CSV table of N, CA and C in Angstrom, one decimal:
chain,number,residue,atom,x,y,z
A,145,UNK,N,25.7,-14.9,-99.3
A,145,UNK,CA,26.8,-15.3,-100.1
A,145,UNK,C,26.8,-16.8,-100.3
A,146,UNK,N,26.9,-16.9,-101.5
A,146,UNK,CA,26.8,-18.5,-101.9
A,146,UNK,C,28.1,-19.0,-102.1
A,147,UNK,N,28.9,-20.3,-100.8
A,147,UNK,CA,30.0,-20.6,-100.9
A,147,UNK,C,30.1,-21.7,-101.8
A,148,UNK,N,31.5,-21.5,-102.6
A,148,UNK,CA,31.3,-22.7,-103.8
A,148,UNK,C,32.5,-23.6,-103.6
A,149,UNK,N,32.7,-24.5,-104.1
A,149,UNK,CA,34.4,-25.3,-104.2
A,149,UNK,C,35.1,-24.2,-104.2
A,150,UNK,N,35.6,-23.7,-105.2
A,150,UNK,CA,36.8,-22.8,-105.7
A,150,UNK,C,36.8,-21.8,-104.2
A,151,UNK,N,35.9,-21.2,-103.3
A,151,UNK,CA,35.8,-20.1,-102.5
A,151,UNK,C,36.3,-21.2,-101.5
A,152,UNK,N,35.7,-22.1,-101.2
A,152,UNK,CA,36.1,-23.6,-100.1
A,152,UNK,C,37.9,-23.6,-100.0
A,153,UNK,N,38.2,-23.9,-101.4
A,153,UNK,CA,39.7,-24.1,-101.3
A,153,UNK,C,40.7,-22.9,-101.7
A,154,UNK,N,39.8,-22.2,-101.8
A,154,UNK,CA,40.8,-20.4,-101.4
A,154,UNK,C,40.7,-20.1,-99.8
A,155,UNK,N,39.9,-20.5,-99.2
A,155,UNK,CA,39.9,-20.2,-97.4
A,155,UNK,C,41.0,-21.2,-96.9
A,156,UNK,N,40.5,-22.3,-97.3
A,156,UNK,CA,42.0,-23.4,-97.2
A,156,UNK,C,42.6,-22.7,-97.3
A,157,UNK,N,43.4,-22.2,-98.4
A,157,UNK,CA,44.8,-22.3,-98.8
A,157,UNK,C,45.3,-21.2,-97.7
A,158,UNK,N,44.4,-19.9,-97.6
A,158,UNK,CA,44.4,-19.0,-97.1
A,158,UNK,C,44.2,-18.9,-95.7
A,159,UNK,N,43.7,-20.1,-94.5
A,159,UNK,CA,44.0,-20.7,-93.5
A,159,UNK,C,45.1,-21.3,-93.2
A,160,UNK,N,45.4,-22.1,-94.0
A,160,UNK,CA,46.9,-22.9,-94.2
A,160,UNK,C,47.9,-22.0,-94.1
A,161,UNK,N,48.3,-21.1,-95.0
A,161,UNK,CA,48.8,-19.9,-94.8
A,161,UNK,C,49.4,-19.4,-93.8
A,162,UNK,N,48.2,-19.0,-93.0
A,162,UNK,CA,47.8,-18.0,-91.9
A,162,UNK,C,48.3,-18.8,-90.6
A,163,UNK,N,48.1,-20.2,-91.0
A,163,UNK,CA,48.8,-21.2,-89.6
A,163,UNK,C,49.9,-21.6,-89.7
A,164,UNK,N,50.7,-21.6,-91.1
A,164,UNK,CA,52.0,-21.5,-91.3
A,164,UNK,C,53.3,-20.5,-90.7
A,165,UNK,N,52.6,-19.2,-91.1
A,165,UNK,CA,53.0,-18.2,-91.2
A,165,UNK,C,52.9,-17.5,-89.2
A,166,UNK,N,51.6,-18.0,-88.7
A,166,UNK,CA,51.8,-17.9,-86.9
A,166,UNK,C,52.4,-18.9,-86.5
A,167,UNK,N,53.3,-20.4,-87.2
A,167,UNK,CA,53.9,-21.1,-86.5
A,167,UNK,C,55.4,-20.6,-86.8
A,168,UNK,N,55.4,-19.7,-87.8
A,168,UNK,CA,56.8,-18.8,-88.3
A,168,UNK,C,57.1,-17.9,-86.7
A,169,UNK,N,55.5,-17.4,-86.9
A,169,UNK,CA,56.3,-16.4,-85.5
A,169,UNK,C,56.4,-16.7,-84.2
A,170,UNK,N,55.7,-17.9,-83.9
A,170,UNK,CA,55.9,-18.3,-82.3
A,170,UNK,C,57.3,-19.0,-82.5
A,171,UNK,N,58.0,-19.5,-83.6
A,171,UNK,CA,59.4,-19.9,-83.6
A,171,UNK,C,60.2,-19.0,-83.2
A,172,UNK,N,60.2,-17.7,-84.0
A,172,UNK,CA,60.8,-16.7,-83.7
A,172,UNK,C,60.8,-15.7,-82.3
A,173,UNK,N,59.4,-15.6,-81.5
A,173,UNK,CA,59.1,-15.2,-80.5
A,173,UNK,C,59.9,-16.8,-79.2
A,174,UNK,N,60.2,-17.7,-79.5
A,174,UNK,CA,61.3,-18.3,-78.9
A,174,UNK,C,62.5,-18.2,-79.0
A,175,UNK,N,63.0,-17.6,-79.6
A,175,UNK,CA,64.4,-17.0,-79.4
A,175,UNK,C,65.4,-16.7,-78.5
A,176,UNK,N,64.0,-16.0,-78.0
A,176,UNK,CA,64.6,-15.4,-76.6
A,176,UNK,C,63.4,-15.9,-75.5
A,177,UNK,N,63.8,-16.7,-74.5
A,177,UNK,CA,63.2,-17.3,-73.6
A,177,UNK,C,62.4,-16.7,-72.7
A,178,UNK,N,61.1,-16.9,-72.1
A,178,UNK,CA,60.3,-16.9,-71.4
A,178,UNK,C,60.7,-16.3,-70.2
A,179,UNK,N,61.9,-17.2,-69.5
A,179,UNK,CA,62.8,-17.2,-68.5
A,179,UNK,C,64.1,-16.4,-69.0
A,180,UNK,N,64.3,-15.1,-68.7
A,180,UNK,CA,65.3,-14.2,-69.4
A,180,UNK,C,65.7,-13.5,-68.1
A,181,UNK,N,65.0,-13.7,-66.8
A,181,UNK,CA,65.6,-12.9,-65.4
A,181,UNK,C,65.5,-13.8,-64.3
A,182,UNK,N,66.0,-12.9,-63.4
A,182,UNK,CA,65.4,-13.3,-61.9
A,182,UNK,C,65.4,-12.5,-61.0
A,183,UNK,N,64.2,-12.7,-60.9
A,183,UNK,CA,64.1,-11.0,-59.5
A,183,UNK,C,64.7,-9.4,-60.4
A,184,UNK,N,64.6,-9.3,-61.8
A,184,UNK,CA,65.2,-8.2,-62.3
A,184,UNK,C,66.5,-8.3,-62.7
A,185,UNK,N,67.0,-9.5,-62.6
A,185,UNK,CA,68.7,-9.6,-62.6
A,185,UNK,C,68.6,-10.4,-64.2
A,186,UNK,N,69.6,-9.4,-65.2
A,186,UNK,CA,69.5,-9.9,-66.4
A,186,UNK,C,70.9,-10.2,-66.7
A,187,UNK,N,71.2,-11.3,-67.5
A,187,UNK,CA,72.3,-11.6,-68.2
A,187,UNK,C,73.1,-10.0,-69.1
A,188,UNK,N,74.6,-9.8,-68.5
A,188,UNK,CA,74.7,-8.7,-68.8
A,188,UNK,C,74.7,-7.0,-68.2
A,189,UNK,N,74.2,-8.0,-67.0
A,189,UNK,CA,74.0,-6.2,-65.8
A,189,UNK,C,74.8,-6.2,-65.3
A,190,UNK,N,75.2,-5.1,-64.1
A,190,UNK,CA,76.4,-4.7,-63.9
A,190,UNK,C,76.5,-5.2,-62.5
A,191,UNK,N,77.6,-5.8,-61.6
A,191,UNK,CA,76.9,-6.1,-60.4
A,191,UNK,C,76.6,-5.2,-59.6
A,192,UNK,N,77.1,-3.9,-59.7
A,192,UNK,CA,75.9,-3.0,-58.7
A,192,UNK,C,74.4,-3.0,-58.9
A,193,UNK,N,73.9,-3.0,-60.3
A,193,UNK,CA,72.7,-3.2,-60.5
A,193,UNK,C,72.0,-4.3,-59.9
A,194,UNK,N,72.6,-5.5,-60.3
A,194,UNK,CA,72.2,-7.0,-60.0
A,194,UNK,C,72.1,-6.9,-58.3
A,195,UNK,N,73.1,-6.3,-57.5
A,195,UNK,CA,73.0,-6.1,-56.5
A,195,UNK,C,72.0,-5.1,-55.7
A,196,UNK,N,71.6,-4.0,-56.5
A,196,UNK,CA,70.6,-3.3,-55.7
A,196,UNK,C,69.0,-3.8,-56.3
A,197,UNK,N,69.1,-4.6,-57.0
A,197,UNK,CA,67.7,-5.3,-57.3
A,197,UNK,C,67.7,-6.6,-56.3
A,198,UNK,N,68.4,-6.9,-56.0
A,198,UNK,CA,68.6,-8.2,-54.9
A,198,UNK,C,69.0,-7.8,-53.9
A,199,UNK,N,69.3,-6.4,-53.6
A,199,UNK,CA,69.5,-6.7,-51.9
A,199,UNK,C,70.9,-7.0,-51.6
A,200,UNK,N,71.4,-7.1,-50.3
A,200,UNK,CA,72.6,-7.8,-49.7
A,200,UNK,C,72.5,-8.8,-49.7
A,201,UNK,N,73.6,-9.4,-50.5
A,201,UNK,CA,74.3,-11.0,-50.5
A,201,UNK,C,74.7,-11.7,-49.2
A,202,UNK,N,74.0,-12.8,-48.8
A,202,UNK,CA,74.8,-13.6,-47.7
A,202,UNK,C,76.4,-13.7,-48.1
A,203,UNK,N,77.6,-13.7,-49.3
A,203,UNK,CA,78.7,-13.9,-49.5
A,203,UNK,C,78.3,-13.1,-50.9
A,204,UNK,N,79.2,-12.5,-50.9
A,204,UNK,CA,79.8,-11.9,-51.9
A,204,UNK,C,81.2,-12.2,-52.3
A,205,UNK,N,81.7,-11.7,-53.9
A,205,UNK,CA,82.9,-11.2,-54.1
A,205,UNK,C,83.1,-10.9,-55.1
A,206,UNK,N,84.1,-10.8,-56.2
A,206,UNK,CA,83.9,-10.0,-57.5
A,206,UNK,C,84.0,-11.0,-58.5
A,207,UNK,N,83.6,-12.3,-58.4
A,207,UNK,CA,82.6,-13.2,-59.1
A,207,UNK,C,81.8,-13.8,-58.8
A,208,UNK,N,81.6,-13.9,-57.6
A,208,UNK,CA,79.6,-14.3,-57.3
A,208,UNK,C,79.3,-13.6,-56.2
A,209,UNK,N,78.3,-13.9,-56.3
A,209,UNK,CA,77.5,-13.4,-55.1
A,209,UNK,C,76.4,-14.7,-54.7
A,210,UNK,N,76.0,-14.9,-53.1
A,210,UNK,CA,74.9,-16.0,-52.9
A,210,UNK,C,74.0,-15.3,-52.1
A,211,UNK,N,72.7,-15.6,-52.3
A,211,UNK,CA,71.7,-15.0,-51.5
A,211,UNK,C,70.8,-16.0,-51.0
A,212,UNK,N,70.6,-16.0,-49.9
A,212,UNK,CA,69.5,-17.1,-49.2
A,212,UNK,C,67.8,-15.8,-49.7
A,213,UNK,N,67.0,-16.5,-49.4
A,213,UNK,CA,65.8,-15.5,-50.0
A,213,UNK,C,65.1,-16.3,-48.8
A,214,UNK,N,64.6,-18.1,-48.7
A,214,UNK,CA,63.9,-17.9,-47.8
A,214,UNK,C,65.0,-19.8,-47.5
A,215,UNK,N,64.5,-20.8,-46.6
A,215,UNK,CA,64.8,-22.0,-46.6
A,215,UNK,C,64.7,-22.5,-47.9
A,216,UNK,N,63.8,-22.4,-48.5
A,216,UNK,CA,63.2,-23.1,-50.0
A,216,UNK,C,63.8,-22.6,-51.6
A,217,UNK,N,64.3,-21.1,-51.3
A,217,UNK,CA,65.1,-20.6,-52.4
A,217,UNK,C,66.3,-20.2,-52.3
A,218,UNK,N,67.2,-20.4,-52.7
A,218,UNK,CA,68.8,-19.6,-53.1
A,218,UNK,C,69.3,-19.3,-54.7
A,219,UNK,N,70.0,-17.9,-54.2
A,219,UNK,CA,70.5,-17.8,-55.8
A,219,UNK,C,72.1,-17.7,-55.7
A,220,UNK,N,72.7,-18.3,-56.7
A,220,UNK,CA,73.8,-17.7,-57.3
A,220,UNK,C,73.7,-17.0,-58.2
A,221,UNK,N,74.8,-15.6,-58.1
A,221,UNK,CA,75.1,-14.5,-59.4
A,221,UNK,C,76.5,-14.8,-59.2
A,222,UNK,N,76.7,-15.4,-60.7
A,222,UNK,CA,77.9,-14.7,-61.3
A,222,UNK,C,78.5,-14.1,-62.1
A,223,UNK,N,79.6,-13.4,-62.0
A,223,UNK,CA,80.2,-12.4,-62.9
A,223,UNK,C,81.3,-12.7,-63.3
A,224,UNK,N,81.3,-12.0,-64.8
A,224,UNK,CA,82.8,-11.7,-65.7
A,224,UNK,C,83.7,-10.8,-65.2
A,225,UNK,N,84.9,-10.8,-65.9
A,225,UNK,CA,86.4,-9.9,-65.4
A,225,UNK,C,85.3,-8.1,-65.2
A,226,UNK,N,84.4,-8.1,-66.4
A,226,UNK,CA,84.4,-6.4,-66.3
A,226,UNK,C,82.8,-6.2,-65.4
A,227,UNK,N,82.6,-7.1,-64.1
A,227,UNK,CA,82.5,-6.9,-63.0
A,227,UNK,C,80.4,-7.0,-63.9
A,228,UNK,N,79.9,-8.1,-64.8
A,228,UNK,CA,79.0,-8.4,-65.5
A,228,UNK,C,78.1,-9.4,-64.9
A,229,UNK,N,76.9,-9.4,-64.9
A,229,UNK,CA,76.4,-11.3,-64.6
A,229,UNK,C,76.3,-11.5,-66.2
A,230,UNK,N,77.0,-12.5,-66.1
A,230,UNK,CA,77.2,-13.6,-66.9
A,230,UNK,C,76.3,-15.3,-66.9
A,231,UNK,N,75.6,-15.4,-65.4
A,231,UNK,CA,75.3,-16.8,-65.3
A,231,UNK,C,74.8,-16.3,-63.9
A,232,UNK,N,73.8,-17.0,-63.7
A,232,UNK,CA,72.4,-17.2,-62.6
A,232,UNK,C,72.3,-18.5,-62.5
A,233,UNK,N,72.4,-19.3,-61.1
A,233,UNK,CA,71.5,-20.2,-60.6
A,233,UNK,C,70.6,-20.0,-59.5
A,234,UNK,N,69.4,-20.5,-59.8
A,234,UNK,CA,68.1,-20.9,-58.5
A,234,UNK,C,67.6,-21.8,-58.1
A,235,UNK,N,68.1,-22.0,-57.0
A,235,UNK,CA,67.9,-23.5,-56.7
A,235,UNK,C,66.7,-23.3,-55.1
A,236,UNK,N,65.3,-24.3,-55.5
A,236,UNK,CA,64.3,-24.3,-54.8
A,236,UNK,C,64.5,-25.8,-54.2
A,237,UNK,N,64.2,-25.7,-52.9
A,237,UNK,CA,64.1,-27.2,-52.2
A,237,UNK,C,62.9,-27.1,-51.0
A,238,UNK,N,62.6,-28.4,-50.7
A,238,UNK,CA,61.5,-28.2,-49.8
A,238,UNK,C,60.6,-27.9,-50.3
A,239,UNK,N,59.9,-26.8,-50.5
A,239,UNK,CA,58.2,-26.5,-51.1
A,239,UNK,C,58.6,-26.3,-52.6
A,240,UNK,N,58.9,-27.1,-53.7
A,240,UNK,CA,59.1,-27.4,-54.7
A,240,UNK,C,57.8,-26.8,-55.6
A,241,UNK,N,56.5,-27.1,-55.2
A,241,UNK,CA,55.6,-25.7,-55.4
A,241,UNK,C,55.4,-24.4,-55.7
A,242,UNK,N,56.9,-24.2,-54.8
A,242,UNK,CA,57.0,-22.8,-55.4
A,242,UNK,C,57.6,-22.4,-56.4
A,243,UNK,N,58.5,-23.4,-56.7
A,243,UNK,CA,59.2,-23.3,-58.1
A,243,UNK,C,58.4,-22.7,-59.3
A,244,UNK,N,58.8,-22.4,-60.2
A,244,UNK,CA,58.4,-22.6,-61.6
A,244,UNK,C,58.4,-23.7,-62.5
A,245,UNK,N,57.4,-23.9,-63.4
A,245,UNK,CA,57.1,-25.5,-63.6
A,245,UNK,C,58.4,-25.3,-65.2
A,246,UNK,N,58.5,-26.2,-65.8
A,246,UNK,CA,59.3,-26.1,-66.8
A,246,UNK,C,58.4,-25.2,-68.1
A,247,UNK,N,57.1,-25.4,-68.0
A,247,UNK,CA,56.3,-24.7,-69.2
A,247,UNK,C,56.6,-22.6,-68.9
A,248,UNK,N,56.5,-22.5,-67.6
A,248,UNK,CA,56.8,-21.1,-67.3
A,248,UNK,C,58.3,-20.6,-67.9
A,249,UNK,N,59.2,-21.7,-68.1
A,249,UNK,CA,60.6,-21.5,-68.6
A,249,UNK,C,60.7,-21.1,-69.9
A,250,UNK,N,60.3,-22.7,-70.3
A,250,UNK,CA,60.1,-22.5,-71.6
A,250,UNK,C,59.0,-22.6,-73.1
A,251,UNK,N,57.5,-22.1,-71.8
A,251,UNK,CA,56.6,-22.5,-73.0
A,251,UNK,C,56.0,-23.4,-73.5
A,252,UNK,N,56.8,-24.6,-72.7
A,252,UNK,CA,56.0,-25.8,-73.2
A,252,UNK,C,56.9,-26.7,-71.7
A,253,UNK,N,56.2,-28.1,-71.9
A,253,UNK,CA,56.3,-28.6,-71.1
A,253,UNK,C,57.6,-29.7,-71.2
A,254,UNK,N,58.1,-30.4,-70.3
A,254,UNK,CA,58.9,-31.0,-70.1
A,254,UNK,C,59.2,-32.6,-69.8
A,255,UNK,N,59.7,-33.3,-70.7
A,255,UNK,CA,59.8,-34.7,-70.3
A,255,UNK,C,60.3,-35.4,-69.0
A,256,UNK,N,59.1,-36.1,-68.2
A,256,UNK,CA,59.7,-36.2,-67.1
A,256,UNK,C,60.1,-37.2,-66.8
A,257,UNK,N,61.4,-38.4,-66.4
A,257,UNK,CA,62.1,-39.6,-66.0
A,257,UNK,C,61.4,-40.3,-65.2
A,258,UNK,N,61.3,-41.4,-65.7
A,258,UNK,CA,60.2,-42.1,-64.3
A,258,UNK,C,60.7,-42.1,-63.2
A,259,UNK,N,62.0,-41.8,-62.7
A,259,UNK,CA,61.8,-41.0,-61.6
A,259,UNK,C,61.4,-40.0,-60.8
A,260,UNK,N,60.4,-39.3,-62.2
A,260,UNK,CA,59.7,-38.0,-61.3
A,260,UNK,C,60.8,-37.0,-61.6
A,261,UNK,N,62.4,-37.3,-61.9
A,261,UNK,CA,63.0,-35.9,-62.2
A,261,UNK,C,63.2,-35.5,-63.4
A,262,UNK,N,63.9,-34.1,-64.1
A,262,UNK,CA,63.5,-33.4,-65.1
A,262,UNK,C,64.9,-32.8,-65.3
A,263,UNK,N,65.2,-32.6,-66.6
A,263,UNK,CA,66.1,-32.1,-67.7
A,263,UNK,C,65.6,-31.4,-68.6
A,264,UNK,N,65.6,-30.4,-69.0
A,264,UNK,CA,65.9,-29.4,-70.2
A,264,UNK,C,66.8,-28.6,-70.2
A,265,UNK,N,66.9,-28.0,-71.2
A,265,UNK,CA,68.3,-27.3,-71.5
A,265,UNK,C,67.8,-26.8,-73.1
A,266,UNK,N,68.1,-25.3,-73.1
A,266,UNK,CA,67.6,-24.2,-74.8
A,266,UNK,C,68.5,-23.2,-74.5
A,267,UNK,N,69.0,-23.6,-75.8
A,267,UNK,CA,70.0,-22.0,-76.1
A,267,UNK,C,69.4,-21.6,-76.8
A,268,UNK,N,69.8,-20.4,-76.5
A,268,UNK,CA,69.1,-18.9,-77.3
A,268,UNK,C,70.2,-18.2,-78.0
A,269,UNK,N,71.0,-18.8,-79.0
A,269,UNK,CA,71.7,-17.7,-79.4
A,269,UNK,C,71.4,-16.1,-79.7
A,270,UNK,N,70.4,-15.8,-80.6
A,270,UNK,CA,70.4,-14.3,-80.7
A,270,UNK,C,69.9,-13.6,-79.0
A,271,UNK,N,69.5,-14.3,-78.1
A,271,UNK,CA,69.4,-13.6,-76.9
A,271,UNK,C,71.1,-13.4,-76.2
A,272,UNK,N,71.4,-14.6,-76.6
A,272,UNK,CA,73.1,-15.0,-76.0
A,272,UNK,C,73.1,-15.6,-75.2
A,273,UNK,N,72.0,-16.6,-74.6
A,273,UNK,CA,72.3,-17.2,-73.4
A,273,UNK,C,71.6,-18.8,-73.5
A,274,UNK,N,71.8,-19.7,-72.8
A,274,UNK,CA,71.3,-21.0,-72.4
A,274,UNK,C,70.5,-21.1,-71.0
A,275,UNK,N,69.3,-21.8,-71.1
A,275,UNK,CA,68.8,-22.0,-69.4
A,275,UNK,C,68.2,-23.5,-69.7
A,276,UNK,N,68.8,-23.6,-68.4
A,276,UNK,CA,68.3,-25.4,-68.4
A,276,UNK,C,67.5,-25.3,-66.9
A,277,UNK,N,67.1,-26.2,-66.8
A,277,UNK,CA,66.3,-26.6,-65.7
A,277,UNK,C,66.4,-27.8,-65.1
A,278,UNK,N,66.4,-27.9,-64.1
A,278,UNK,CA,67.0,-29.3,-63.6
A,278,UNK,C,66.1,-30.2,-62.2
A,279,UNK,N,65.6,-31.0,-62.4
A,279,UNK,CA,64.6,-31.1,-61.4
A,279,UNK,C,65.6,-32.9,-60.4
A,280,UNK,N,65.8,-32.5,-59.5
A,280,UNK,CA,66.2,-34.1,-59.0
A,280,UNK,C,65.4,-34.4,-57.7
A,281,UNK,N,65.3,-35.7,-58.1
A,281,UNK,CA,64.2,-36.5,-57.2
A,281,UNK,C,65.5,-37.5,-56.2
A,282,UNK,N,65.0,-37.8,-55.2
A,282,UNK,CA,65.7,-38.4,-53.9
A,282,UNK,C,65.0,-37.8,-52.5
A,283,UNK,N,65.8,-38.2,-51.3
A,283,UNK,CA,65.4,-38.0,-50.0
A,283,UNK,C,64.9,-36.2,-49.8
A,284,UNK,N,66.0,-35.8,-50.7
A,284,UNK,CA,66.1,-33.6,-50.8
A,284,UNK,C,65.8,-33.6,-52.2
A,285,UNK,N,64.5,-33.6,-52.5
A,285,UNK,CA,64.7,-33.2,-54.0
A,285,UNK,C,64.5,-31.5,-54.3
A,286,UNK,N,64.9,-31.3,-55.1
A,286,UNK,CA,65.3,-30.0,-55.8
A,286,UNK,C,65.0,-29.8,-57.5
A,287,UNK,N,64.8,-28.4,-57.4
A,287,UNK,CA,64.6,-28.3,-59.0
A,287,UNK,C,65.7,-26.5,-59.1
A,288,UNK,N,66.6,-26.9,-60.0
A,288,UNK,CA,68.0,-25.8,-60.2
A,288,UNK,C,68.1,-25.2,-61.5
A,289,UNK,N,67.5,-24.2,-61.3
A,289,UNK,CA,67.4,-23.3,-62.7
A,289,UNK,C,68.6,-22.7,-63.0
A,290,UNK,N,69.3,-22.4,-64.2
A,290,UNK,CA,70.0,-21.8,-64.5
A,290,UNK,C,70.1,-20.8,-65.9
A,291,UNK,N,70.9,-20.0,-65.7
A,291,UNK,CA,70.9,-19.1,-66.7
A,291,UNK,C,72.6,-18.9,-67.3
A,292,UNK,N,73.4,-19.2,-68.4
A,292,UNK,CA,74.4,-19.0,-69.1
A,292,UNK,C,74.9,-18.1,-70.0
A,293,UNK,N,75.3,-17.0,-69.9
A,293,UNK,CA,76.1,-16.7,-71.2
A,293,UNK,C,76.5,-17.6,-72.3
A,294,UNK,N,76.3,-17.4,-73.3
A,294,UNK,CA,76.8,-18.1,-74.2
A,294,UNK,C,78.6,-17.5,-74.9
């Protein structure tokens, strides 16, 4: 096959296109975040659900619940009036390692403060919720995930 100009800038246009149209869909395939659970616990479950996927709560009551998991993880669940999670935090200290890096969140990576700590925050309206990520540096540093209803 003999490639000419005109065949040259028909693959262009037709490559152009085609990278246009996959940065259409990775827009869209962000919508809804990367980070949409925890341990099975989704914005929206019911707290017996949220509860029998997590086990017995160090404290409970009929708006949160806390769970120690090991020294290095804890979560909060909490819930709306019709007994819902509404909002998740996970807060990792000590082996910070184990955490999730910000790109696992959200896909991409994260601006970090020359202090070494970290901010983001993405709402997802059509999913309905917000998660930010929060990294703080000091003596106990910590990285505090969260999850929001919107």
């Amino acid at each position: 096959m003999i490639i000419t100009r005109k065949t040259k800038s028909v693959v262009t246009v037709l490559l152009t296109f085609a990278f246009v149209a996959s940065g259409n869909l990775i827009a869209q395939d962000n919508e809804k975040p990367l980070f949409s659970s925890y341990k099975g616990v989704t914005i929206g479950m019911s707290m017996d659900e949220a509860r029998s996927k997590l086990g017995s709560p160090k404290d409970k009551s009929d708006e949160q619940d806390s769970y120690v998991f090991s020294n290095d993880e804890t979560a909060q669940i909490y819930y709306d009036a019709a007994k819902k999670v509404n909002a998740m935090t996970v807060t990792y200290t000590g082996k910070l390692s184990e955490a999730p890096a910000p790109k696992a969140i959200f896909g991409s990576d994260a601006q970090v403060k020359p202090d070494g700590g970290i901010f983001r925050m993405e709402r997802y309206p059509k999913a309905g919720y917000w998660v930010s990520y929060n990294k703080i540096m000091g003596d106990e540093p910590l990285i505090l995930i969260a999850i929001k209803k919107l």
